[in-house]
PDB file of C-alpha atoms in Angstrom:
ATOM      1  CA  UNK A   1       0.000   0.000   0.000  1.00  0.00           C
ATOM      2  CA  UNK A   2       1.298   3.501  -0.594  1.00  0.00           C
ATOM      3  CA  UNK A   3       1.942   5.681   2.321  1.00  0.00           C
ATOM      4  CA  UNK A   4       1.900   9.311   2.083  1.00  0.00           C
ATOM      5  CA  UNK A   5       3.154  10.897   5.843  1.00  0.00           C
ATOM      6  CA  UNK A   6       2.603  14.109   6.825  1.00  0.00           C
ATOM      7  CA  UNK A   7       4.837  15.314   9.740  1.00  0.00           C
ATOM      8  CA  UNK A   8       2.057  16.749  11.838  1.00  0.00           C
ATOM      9  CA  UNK A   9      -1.774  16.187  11.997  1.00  0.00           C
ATOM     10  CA  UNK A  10      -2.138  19.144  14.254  1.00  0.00           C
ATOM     11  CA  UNK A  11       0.480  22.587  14.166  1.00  0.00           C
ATOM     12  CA  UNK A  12      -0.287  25.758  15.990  1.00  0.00           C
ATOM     13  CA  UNK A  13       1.950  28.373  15.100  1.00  0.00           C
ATOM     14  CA  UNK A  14       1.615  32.677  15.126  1.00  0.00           C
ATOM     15  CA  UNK A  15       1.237  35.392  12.808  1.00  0.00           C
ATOM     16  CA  UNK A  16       4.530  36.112  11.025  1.00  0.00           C
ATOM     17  CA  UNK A  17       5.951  32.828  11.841  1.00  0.00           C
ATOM     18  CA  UNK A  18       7.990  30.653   9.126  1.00  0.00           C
ATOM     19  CA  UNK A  19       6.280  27.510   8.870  1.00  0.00           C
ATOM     20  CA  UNK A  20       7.295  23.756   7.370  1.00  0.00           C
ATOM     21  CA  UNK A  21       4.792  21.558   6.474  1.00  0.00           C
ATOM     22  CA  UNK A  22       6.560  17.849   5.451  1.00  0.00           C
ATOM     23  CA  UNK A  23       5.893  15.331   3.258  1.00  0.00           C
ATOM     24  CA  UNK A  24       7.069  12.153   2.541  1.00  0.00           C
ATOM     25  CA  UNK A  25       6.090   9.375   0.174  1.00  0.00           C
ATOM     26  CA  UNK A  26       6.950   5.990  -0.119  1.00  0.00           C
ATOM     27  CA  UNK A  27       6.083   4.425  -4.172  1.00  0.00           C
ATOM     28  CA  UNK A  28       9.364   6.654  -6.103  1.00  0.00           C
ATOM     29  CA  UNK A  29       6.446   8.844  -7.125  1.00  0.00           C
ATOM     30  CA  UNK A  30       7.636  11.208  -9.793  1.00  0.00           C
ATOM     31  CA  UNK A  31       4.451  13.952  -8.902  1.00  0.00           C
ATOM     32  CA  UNK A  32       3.959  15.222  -5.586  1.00  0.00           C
ATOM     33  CA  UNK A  33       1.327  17.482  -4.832  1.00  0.00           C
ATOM     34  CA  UNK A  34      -0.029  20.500  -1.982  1.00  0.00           C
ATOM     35  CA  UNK A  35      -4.025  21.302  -1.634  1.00  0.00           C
ATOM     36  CA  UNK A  36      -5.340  23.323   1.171  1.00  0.00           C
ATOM     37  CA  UNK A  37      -8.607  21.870   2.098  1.00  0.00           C
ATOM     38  CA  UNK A  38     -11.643  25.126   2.940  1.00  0.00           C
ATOM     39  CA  UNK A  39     -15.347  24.181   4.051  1.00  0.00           C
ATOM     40  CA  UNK A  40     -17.299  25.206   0.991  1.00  0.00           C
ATOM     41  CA  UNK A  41     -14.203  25.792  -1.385  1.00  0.00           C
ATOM     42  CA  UNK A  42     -13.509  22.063  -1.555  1.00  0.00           C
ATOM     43  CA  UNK A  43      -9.287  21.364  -2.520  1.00  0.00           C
ATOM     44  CA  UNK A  44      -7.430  24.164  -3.975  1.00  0.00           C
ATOM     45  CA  UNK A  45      -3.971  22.941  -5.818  1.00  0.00           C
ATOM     46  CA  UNK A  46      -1.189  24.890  -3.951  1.00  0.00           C
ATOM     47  CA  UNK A  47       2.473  24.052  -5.599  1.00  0.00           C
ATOM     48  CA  UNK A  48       3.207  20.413  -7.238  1.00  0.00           C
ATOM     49  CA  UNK A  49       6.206  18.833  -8.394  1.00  0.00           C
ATOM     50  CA  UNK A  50       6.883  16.385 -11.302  1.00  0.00           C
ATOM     51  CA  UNK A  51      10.267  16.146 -10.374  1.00  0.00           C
ATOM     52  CA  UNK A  52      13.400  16.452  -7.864  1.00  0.00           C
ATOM     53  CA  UNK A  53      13.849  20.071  -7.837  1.00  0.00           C
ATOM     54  CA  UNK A  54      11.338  20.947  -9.933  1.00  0.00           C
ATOM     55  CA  UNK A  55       8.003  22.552  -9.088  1.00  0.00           C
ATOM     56  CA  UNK A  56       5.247  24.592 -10.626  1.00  0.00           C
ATOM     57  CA  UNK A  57       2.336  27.081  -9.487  1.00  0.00           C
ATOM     58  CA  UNK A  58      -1.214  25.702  -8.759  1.00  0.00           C
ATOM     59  CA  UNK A  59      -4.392  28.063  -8.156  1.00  0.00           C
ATOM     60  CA  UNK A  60      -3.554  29.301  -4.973  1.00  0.00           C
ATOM     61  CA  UNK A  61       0.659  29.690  -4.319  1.00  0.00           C
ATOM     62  CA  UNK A  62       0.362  33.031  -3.180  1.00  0.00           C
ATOM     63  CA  UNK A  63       2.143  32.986   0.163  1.00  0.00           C
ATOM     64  CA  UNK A  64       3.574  29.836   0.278  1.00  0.00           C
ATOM     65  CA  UNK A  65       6.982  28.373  -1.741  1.00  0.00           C
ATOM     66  CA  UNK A  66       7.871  24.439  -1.694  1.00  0.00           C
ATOM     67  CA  UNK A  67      10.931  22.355  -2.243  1.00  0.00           C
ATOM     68  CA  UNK A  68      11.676  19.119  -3.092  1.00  0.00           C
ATOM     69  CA  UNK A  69      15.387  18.227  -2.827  1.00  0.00           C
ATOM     70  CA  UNK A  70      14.836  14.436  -2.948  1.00  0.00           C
ATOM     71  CA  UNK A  71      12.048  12.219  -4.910  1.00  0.00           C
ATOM     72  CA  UNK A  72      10.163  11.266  -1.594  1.00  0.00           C
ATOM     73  CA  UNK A  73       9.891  14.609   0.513  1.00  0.00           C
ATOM     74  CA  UNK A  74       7.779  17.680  -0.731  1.00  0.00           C
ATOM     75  CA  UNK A  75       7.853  20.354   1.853  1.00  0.00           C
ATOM     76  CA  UNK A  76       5.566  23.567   2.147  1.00  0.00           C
ATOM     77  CA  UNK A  77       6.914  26.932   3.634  1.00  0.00           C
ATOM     78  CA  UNK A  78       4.375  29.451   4.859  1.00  0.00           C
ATOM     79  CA  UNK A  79       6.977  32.333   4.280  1.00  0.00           C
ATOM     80  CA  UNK A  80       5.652  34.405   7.177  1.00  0.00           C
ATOM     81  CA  UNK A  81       2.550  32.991   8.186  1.00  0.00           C
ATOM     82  CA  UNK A  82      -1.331  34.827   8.350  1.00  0.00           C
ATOM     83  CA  UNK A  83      -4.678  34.023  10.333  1.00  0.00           C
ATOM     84  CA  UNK A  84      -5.644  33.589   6.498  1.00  0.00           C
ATOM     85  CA  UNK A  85      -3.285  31.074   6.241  1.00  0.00           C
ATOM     86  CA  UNK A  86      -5.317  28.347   9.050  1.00  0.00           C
ATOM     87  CA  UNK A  87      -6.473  25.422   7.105  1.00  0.00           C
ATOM     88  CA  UNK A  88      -6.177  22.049   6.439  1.00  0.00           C
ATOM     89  CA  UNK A  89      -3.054  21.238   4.036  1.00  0.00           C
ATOM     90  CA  UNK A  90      -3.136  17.890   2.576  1.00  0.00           C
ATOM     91  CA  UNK A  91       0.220  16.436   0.270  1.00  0.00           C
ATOM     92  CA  UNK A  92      -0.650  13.914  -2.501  1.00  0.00           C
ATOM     93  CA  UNK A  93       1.933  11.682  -4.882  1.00  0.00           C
ATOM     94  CA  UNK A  94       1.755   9.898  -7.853  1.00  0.00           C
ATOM     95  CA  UNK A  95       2.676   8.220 -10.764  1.00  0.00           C
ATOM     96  CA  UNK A  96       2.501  10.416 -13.987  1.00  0.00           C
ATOM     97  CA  UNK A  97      -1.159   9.775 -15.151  1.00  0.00           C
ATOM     98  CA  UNK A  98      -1.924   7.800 -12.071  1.00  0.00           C
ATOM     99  CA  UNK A  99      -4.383   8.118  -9.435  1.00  0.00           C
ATOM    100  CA  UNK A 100      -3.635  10.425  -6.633  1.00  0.00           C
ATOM    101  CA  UNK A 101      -2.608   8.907  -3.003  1.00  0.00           C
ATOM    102  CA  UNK A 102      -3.049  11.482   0.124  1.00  0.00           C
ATOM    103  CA  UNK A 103      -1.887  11.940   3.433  1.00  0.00           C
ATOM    104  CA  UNK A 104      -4.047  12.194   6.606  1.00  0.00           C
ATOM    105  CA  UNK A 105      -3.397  15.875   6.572  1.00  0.00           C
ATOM    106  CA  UNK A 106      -2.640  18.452   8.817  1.00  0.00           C
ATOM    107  CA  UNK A 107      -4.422  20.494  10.328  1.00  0.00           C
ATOM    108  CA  UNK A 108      -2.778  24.637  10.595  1.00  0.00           C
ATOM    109  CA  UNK A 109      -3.674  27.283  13.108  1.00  0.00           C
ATOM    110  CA  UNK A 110      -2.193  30.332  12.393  1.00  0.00           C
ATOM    111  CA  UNK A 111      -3.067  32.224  16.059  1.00  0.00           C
TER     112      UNK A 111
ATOM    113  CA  UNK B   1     -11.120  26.769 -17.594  1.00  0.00           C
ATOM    114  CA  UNK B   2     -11.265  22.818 -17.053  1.00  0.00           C
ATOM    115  CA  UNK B   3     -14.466  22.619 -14.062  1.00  0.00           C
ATOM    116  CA  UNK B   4     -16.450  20.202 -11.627  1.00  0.00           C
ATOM    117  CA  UNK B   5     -19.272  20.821  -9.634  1.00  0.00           C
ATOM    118  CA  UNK B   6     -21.341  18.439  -7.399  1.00  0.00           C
ATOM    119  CA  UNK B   7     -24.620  18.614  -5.916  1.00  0.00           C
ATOM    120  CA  UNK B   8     -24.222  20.295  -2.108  1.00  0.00           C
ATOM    121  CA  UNK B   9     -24.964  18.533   0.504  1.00  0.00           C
ATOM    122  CA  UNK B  10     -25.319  17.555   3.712  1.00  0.00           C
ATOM    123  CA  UNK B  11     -27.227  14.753   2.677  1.00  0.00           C
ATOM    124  CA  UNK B  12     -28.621  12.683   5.530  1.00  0.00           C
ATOM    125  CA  UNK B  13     -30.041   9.381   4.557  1.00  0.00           C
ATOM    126  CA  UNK B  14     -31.329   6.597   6.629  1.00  0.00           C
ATOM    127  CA  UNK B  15     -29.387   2.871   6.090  1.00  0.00           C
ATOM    128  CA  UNK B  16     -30.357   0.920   3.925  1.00  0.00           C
ATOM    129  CA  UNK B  17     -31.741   4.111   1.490  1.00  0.00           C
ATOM    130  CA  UNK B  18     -30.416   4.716  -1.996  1.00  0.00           C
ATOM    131  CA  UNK B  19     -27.979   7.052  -2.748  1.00  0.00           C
ATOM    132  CA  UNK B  20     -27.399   9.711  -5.577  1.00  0.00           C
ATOM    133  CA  UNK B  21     -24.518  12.092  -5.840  1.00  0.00           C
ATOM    134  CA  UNK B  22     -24.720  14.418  -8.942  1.00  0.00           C
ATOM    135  CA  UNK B  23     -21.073  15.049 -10.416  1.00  0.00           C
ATOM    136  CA  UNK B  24     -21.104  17.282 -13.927  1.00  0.00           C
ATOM    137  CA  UNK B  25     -17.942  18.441 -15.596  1.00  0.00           C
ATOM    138  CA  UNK B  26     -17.016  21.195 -17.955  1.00  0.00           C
ATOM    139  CA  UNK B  27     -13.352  19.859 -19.625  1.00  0.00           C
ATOM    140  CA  UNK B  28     -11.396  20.257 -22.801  1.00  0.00           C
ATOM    141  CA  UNK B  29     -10.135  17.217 -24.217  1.00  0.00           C
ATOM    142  CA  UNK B  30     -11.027  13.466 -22.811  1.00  0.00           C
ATOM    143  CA  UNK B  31     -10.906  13.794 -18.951  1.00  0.00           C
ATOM    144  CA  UNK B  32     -10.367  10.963 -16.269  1.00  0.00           C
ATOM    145  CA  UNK B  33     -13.230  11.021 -13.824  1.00  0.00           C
ATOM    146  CA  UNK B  34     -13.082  10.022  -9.809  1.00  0.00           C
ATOM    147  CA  UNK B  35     -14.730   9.775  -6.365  1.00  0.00           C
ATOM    148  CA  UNK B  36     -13.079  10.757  -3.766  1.00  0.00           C
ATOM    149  CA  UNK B  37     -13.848   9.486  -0.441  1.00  0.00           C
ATOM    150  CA  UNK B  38     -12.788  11.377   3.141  1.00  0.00           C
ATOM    151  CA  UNK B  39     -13.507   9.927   6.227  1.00  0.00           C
ATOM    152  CA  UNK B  40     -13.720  11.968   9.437  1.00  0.00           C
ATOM    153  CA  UNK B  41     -10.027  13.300  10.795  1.00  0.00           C
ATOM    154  CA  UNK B  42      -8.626  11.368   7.329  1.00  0.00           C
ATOM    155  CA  UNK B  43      -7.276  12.186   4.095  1.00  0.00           C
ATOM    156  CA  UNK B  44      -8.570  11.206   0.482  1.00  0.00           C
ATOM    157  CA  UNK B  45      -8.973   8.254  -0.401  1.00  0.00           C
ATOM    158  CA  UNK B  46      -9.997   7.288  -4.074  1.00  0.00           C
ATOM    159  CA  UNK B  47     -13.205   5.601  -4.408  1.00  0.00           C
ATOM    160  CA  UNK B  48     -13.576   4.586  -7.819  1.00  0.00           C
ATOM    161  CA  UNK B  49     -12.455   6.126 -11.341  1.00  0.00           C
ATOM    162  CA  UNK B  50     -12.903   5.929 -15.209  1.00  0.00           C
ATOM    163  CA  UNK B  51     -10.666   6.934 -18.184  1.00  0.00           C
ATOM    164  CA  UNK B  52     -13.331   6.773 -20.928  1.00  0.00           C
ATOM    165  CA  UNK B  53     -16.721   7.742 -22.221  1.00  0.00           C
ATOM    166  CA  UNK B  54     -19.238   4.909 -20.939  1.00  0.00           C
ATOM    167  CA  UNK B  55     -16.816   3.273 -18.357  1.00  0.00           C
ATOM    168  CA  UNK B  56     -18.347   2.321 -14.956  1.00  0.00           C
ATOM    169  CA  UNK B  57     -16.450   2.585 -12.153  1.00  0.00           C
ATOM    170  CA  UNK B  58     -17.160   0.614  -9.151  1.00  0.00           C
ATOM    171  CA  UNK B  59     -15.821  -0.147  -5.601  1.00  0.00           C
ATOM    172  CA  UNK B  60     -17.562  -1.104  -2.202  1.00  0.00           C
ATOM    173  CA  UNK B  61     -21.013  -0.901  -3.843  1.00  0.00           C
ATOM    174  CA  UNK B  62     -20.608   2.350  -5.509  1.00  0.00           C
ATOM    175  CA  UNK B  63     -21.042   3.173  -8.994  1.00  0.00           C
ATOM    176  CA  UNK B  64     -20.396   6.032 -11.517  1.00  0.00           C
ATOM    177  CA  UNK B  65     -20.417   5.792 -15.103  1.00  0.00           C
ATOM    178  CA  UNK B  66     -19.017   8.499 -17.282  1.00  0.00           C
ATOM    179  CA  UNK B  67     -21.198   9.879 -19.383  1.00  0.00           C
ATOM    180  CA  UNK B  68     -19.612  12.459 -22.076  1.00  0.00           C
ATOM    181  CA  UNK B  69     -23.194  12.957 -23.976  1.00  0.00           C
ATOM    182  CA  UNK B  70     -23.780  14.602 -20.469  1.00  0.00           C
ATOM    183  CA  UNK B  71     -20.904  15.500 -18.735  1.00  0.00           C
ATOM    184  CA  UNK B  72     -21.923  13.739 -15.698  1.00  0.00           C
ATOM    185  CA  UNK B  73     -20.502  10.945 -13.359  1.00  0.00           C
ATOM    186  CA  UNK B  74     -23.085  10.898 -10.705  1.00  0.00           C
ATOM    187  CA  UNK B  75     -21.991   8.603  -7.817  1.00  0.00           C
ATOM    188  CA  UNK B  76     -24.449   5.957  -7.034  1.00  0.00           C
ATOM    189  CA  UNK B  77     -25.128   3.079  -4.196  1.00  0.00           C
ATOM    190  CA  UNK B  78     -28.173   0.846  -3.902  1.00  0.00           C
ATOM    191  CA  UNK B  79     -27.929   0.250   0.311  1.00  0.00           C
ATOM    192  CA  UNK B  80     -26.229   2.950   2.446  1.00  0.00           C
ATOM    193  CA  UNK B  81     -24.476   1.929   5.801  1.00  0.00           C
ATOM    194  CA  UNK B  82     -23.867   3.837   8.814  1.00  0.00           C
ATOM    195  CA  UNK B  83     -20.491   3.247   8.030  1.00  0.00           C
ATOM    196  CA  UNK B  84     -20.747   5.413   4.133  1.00  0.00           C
ATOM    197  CA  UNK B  85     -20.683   8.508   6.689  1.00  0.00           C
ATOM    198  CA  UNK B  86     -18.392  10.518   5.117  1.00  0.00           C
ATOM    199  CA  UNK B  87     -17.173  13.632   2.228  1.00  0.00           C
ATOM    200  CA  UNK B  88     -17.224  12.514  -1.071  1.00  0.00           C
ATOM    201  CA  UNK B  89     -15.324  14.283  -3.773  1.00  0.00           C
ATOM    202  CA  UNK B  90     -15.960  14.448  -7.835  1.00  0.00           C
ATOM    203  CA  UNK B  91     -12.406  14.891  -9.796  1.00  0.00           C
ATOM    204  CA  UNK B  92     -11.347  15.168 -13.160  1.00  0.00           C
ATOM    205  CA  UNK B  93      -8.050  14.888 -14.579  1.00  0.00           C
ATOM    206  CA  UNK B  94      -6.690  16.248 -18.113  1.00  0.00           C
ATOM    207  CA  UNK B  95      -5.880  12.455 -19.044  1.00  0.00           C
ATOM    208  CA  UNK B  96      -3.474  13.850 -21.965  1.00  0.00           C
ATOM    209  CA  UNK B  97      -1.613  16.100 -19.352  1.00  0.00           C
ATOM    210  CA  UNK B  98       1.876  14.559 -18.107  1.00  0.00           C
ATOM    211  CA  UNK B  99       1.223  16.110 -14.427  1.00  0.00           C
ATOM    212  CA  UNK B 100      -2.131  14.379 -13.896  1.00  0.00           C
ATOM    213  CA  UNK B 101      -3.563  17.204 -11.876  1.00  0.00           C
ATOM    214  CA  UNK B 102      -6.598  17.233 -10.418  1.00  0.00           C
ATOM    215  CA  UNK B 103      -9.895  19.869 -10.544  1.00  0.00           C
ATOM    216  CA  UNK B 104     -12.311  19.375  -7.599  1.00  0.00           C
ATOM    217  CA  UNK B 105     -15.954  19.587  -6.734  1.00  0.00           C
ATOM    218  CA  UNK B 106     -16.200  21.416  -3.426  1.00  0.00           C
ATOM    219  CA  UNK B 107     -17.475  18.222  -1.865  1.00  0.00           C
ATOM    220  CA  UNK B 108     -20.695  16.278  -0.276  1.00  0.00           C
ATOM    221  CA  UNK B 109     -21.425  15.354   3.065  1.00  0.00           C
ATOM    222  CA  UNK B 110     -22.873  12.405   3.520  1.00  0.00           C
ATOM    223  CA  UNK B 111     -24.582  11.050   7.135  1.00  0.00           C
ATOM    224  CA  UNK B 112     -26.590   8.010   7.662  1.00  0.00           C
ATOM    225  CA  UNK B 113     -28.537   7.551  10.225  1.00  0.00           C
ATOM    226  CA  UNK B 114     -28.899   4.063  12.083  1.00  0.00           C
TER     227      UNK B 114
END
Protein backbone atom coordinates (compact mmCIF):
# COMPACT_ATOMS: atom_id res chain seq x y z
CA UNK A 1 0.00 0.00 0.00
CA UNK A 2 1.30 3.50 -0.59
CA UNK A 3 1.94 5.68 2.32
CA UNK A 4 1.90 9.31 2.08
CA UNK A 5 3.15 10.90 5.84
CA UNK A 6 2.60 14.11 6.83
CA UNK A 7 4.84 15.31 9.74
CA UNK A 8 2.06 16.75 11.84
CA UNK A 9 -1.77 16.19 12.00
CA UNK A 10 -2.14 19.14 14.25
CA UNK A 11 0.48 22.59 14.17
CA UNK A 12 -0.29 25.76 15.99
CA UNK A 13 1.95 28.37 15.10
CA UNK A 14 1.62 32.68 15.13
CA UNK A 15 1.24 35.39 12.81
CA UNK A 16 4.53 36.11 11.02
CA UNK A 17 5.95 32.83 11.84
CA UNK A 18 7.99 30.65 9.13
CA UNK A 19 6.28 27.51 8.87
CA UNK A 20 7.30 23.76 7.37
CA UNK A 21 4.79 21.56 6.47
CA UNK A 22 6.56 17.85 5.45
CA UNK A 23 5.89 15.33 3.26
CA UNK A 24 7.07 12.15 2.54
CA UNK A 25 6.09 9.37 0.17
CA UNK A 26 6.95 5.99 -0.12
CA UNK A 27 6.08 4.43 -4.17
CA UNK A 28 9.36 6.65 -6.10
CA UNK A 29 6.45 8.84 -7.13
CA UNK A 30 7.64 11.21 -9.79
CA UNK A 31 4.45 13.95 -8.90
CA UNK A 32 3.96 15.22 -5.59
CA UNK A 33 1.33 17.48 -4.83
CA UNK A 34 -0.03 20.50 -1.98
CA UNK A 35 -4.02 21.30 -1.63
CA UNK A 36 -5.34 23.32 1.17
CA UNK A 37 -8.61 21.87 2.10
CA UNK A 38 -11.64 25.13 2.94
CA UNK A 39 -15.35 24.18 4.05
CA UNK A 40 -17.30 25.21 0.99
CA UNK A 41 -14.20 25.79 -1.39
CA UNK A 42 -13.51 22.06 -1.55
CA UNK A 43 -9.29 21.36 -2.52
CA UNK A 44 -7.43 24.16 -3.97
CA UNK A 45 -3.97 22.94 -5.82
CA UNK A 46 -1.19 24.89 -3.95
CA UNK A 47 2.47 24.05 -5.60
CA UNK A 48 3.21 20.41 -7.24
CA UNK A 49 6.21 18.83 -8.39
CA UNK A 50 6.88 16.39 -11.30
CA UNK A 51 10.27 16.15 -10.37
CA UNK A 52 13.40 16.45 -7.86
CA UNK A 53 13.85 20.07 -7.84
CA UNK A 54 11.34 20.95 -9.93
CA UNK A 55 8.00 22.55 -9.09
CA UNK A 56 5.25 24.59 -10.63
CA UNK A 57 2.34 27.08 -9.49
CA UNK A 58 -1.21 25.70 -8.76
CA UNK A 59 -4.39 28.06 -8.16
CA UNK A 60 -3.55 29.30 -4.97
CA UNK A 61 0.66 29.69 -4.32
CA UNK A 62 0.36 33.03 -3.18
CA UNK A 63 2.14 32.99 0.16
CA UNK A 64 3.57 29.84 0.28
CA UNK A 65 6.98 28.37 -1.74
CA UNK A 66 7.87 24.44 -1.69
CA UNK A 67 10.93 22.35 -2.24
CA UNK A 68 11.68 19.12 -3.09
CA UNK A 69 15.39 18.23 -2.83
CA UNK A 70 14.84 14.44 -2.95
CA UNK A 71 12.05 12.22 -4.91
CA UNK A 72 10.16 11.27 -1.59
CA UNK A 73 9.89 14.61 0.51
CA UNK A 74 7.78 17.68 -0.73
CA UNK A 75 7.85 20.35 1.85
CA UNK A 76 5.57 23.57 2.15
CA UNK A 77 6.91 26.93 3.63
CA UNK A 78 4.37 29.45 4.86
CA UNK A 79 6.98 32.33 4.28
CA UNK A 80 5.65 34.40 7.18
CA UNK A 81 2.55 32.99 8.19
CA UNK A 82 -1.33 34.83 8.35
CA UNK A 83 -4.68 34.02 10.33
CA UNK A 84 -5.64 33.59 6.50
CA UNK A 85 -3.29 31.07 6.24
CA UNK A 86 -5.32 28.35 9.05
CA UNK A 87 -6.47 25.42 7.11
CA UNK A 88 -6.18 22.05 6.44
CA UNK A 89 -3.05 21.24 4.04
CA UNK A 90 -3.14 17.89 2.58
CA UNK A 91 0.22 16.44 0.27
CA UNK A 92 -0.65 13.91 -2.50
CA UNK A 93 1.93 11.68 -4.88
CA UNK A 94 1.76 9.90 -7.85
CA UNK A 95 2.68 8.22 -10.76
CA UNK A 96 2.50 10.42 -13.99
CA UNK A 97 -1.16 9.77 -15.15
CA UNK A 98 -1.92 7.80 -12.07
CA UNK A 99 -4.38 8.12 -9.43
CA UNK A 100 -3.64 10.43 -6.63
CA UNK A 101 -2.61 8.91 -3.00
CA UNK A 102 -3.05 11.48 0.12
CA UNK A 103 -1.89 11.94 3.43
CA UNK A 104 -4.05 12.19 6.61
CA UNK A 105 -3.40 15.87 6.57
CA UNK A 106 -2.64 18.45 8.82
CA UNK A 107 -4.42 20.49 10.33
CA UNK A 108 -2.78 24.64 10.60
CA UNK A 109 -3.67 27.28 13.11
CA UNK A 110 -2.19 30.33 12.39
CA UNK A 111 -3.07 32.22 16.06
CA UNK B 1 -11.12 26.77 -17.59
CA UNK B 2 -11.27 22.82 -17.05
CA UNK B 3 -14.47 22.62 -14.06
CA UNK B 4 -16.45 20.20 -11.63
CA UNK B 5 -19.27 20.82 -9.63
CA UNK B 6 -21.34 18.44 -7.40
CA UNK B 7 -24.62 18.61 -5.92
CA UNK B 8 -24.22 20.30 -2.11
CA UNK B 9 -24.96 18.53 0.50
CA UNK B 10 -25.32 17.55 3.71
CA UNK B 11 -27.23 14.75 2.68
CA UNK B 12 -28.62 12.68 5.53
CA UNK B 13 -30.04 9.38 4.56
CA UNK B 14 -31.33 6.60 6.63
CA UNK B 15 -29.39 2.87 6.09
CA UNK B 16 -30.36 0.92 3.92
CA UNK B 17 -31.74 4.11 1.49
CA UNK B 18 -30.42 4.72 -2.00
CA UNK B 19 -27.98 7.05 -2.75
CA UNK B 20 -27.40 9.71 -5.58
CA UNK B 21 -24.52 12.09 -5.84
CA UNK B 22 -24.72 14.42 -8.94
CA UNK B 23 -21.07 15.05 -10.42
CA UNK B 24 -21.10 17.28 -13.93
CA UNK B 25 -17.94 18.44 -15.60
CA UNK B 26 -17.02 21.20 -17.95
CA UNK B 27 -13.35 19.86 -19.62
CA UNK B 28 -11.40 20.26 -22.80
CA UNK B 29 -10.13 17.22 -24.22
CA UNK B 30 -11.03 13.47 -22.81
CA UNK B 31 -10.91 13.79 -18.95
CA UNK B 32 -10.37 10.96 -16.27
CA UNK B 33 -13.23 11.02 -13.82
CA UNK B 34 -13.08 10.02 -9.81
CA UNK B 35 -14.73 9.78 -6.37
CA UNK B 36 -13.08 10.76 -3.77
CA UNK B 37 -13.85 9.49 -0.44
CA UNK B 38 -12.79 11.38 3.14
CA UNK B 39 -13.51 9.93 6.23
CA UNK B 40 -13.72 11.97 9.44
CA UNK B 41 -10.03 13.30 10.80
CA UNK B 42 -8.63 11.37 7.33
CA UNK B 43 -7.28 12.19 4.10
CA UNK B 44 -8.57 11.21 0.48
CA UNK B 45 -8.97 8.25 -0.40
CA UNK B 46 -10.00 7.29 -4.07
CA UNK B 47 -13.20 5.60 -4.41
CA UNK B 48 -13.58 4.59 -7.82
CA UNK B 49 -12.45 6.13 -11.34
CA UNK B 50 -12.90 5.93 -15.21
CA UNK B 51 -10.67 6.93 -18.18
CA UNK B 52 -13.33 6.77 -20.93
CA UNK B 53 -16.72 7.74 -22.22
CA UNK B 54 -19.24 4.91 -20.94
CA UNK B 55 -16.82 3.27 -18.36
CA UNK B 56 -18.35 2.32 -14.96
CA UNK B 57 -16.45 2.59 -12.15
CA UNK B 58 -17.16 0.61 -9.15
CA UNK B 59 -15.82 -0.15 -5.60
CA UNK B 60 -17.56 -1.10 -2.20
CA UNK B 61 -21.01 -0.90 -3.84
CA UNK B 62 -20.61 2.35 -5.51
CA UNK B 63 -21.04 3.17 -8.99
CA UNK B 64 -20.40 6.03 -11.52
CA UNK B 65 -20.42 5.79 -15.10
CA UNK B 66 -19.02 8.50 -17.28
CA UNK B 67 -21.20 9.88 -19.38
CA UNK B 68 -19.61 12.46 -22.08
CA UNK B 69 -23.19 12.96 -23.98
CA UNK B 70 -23.78 14.60 -20.47
CA UNK B 71 -20.90 15.50 -18.73
CA UNK B 72 -21.92 13.74 -15.70
CA UNK B 73 -20.50 10.94 -13.36
CA UNK B 74 -23.09 10.90 -10.71
CA UNK B 75 -21.99 8.60 -7.82
CA UNK B 76 -24.45 5.96 -7.03
CA UNK B 77 -25.13 3.08 -4.20
CA UNK B 78 -28.17 0.85 -3.90
CA UNK B 79 -27.93 0.25 0.31
CA UNK B 80 -26.23 2.95 2.45
CA UNK B 81 -24.48 1.93 5.80
CA UNK B 82 -23.87 3.84 8.81
CA UNK B 83 -20.49 3.25 8.03
CA UNK B 84 -20.75 5.41 4.13
CA UNK B 85 -20.68 8.51 6.69
CA UNK B 86 -18.39 10.52 5.12
CA UNK B 87 -17.17 13.63 2.23
CA UNK B 88 -17.22 12.51 -1.07
CA UNK B 89 -15.32 14.28 -3.77
CA UNK B 90 -15.96 14.45 -7.84
CA UNK B 91 -12.41 14.89 -9.80
CA UNK B 92 -11.35 15.17 -13.16
CA UNK B 93 -8.05 14.89 -14.58
CA UNK B 94 -6.69 16.25 -18.11
CA UNK B 95 -5.88 12.45 -19.04
CA UNK B 96 -3.47 13.85 -21.97
CA UNK B 97 -1.61 16.10 -19.35
CA UNK B 98 1.88 14.56 -18.11
CA UNK B 99 1.22 16.11 -14.43
CA UNK B 100 -2.13 14.38 -13.90
CA UNK B 101 -3.56 17.20 -11.88
CA UNK B 102 -6.60 17.23 -10.42
CA UNK B 103 -9.89 19.87 -10.54
CA UNK B 104 -12.31 19.37 -7.60
CA UNK B 105 -15.95 19.59 -6.73
CA UNK B 106 -16.20 21.42 -3.43
CA UNK B 107 -17.47 18.22 -1.87
CA UNK B 108 -20.69 16.28 -0.28
CA UNK B 109 -21.42 15.35 3.07
CA UNK B 110 -22.87 12.40 3.52
CA UNK B 111 -24.58 11.05 7.13
CA UNK B 112 -26.59 8.01 7.66
CA UNK B 113 -28.54 7.55 10.23
CA UNK B 114 -28.90 4.06 12.08
Amino acid sequence: DVKVTQSSRYLVKRTGEKVFLECVQDMDHENMFWYRQDPGLGLRLIYFSYDVKMKEKGDIPEGYSVSREKKERFSLILESASTNQTSMYLCASSYIGQPQHFGDGTRLSIL
Amino acid sequence: GDSVTQMEGPVTLSEEACLTINCTYTATGYPSLFWYVQYPGEGLQLLLKATKADDKGSNKGFEATYRKETTSFHLEKGSVQVSDSAVYFCALSDRWGSQGNLIFGKGTKLSVKP
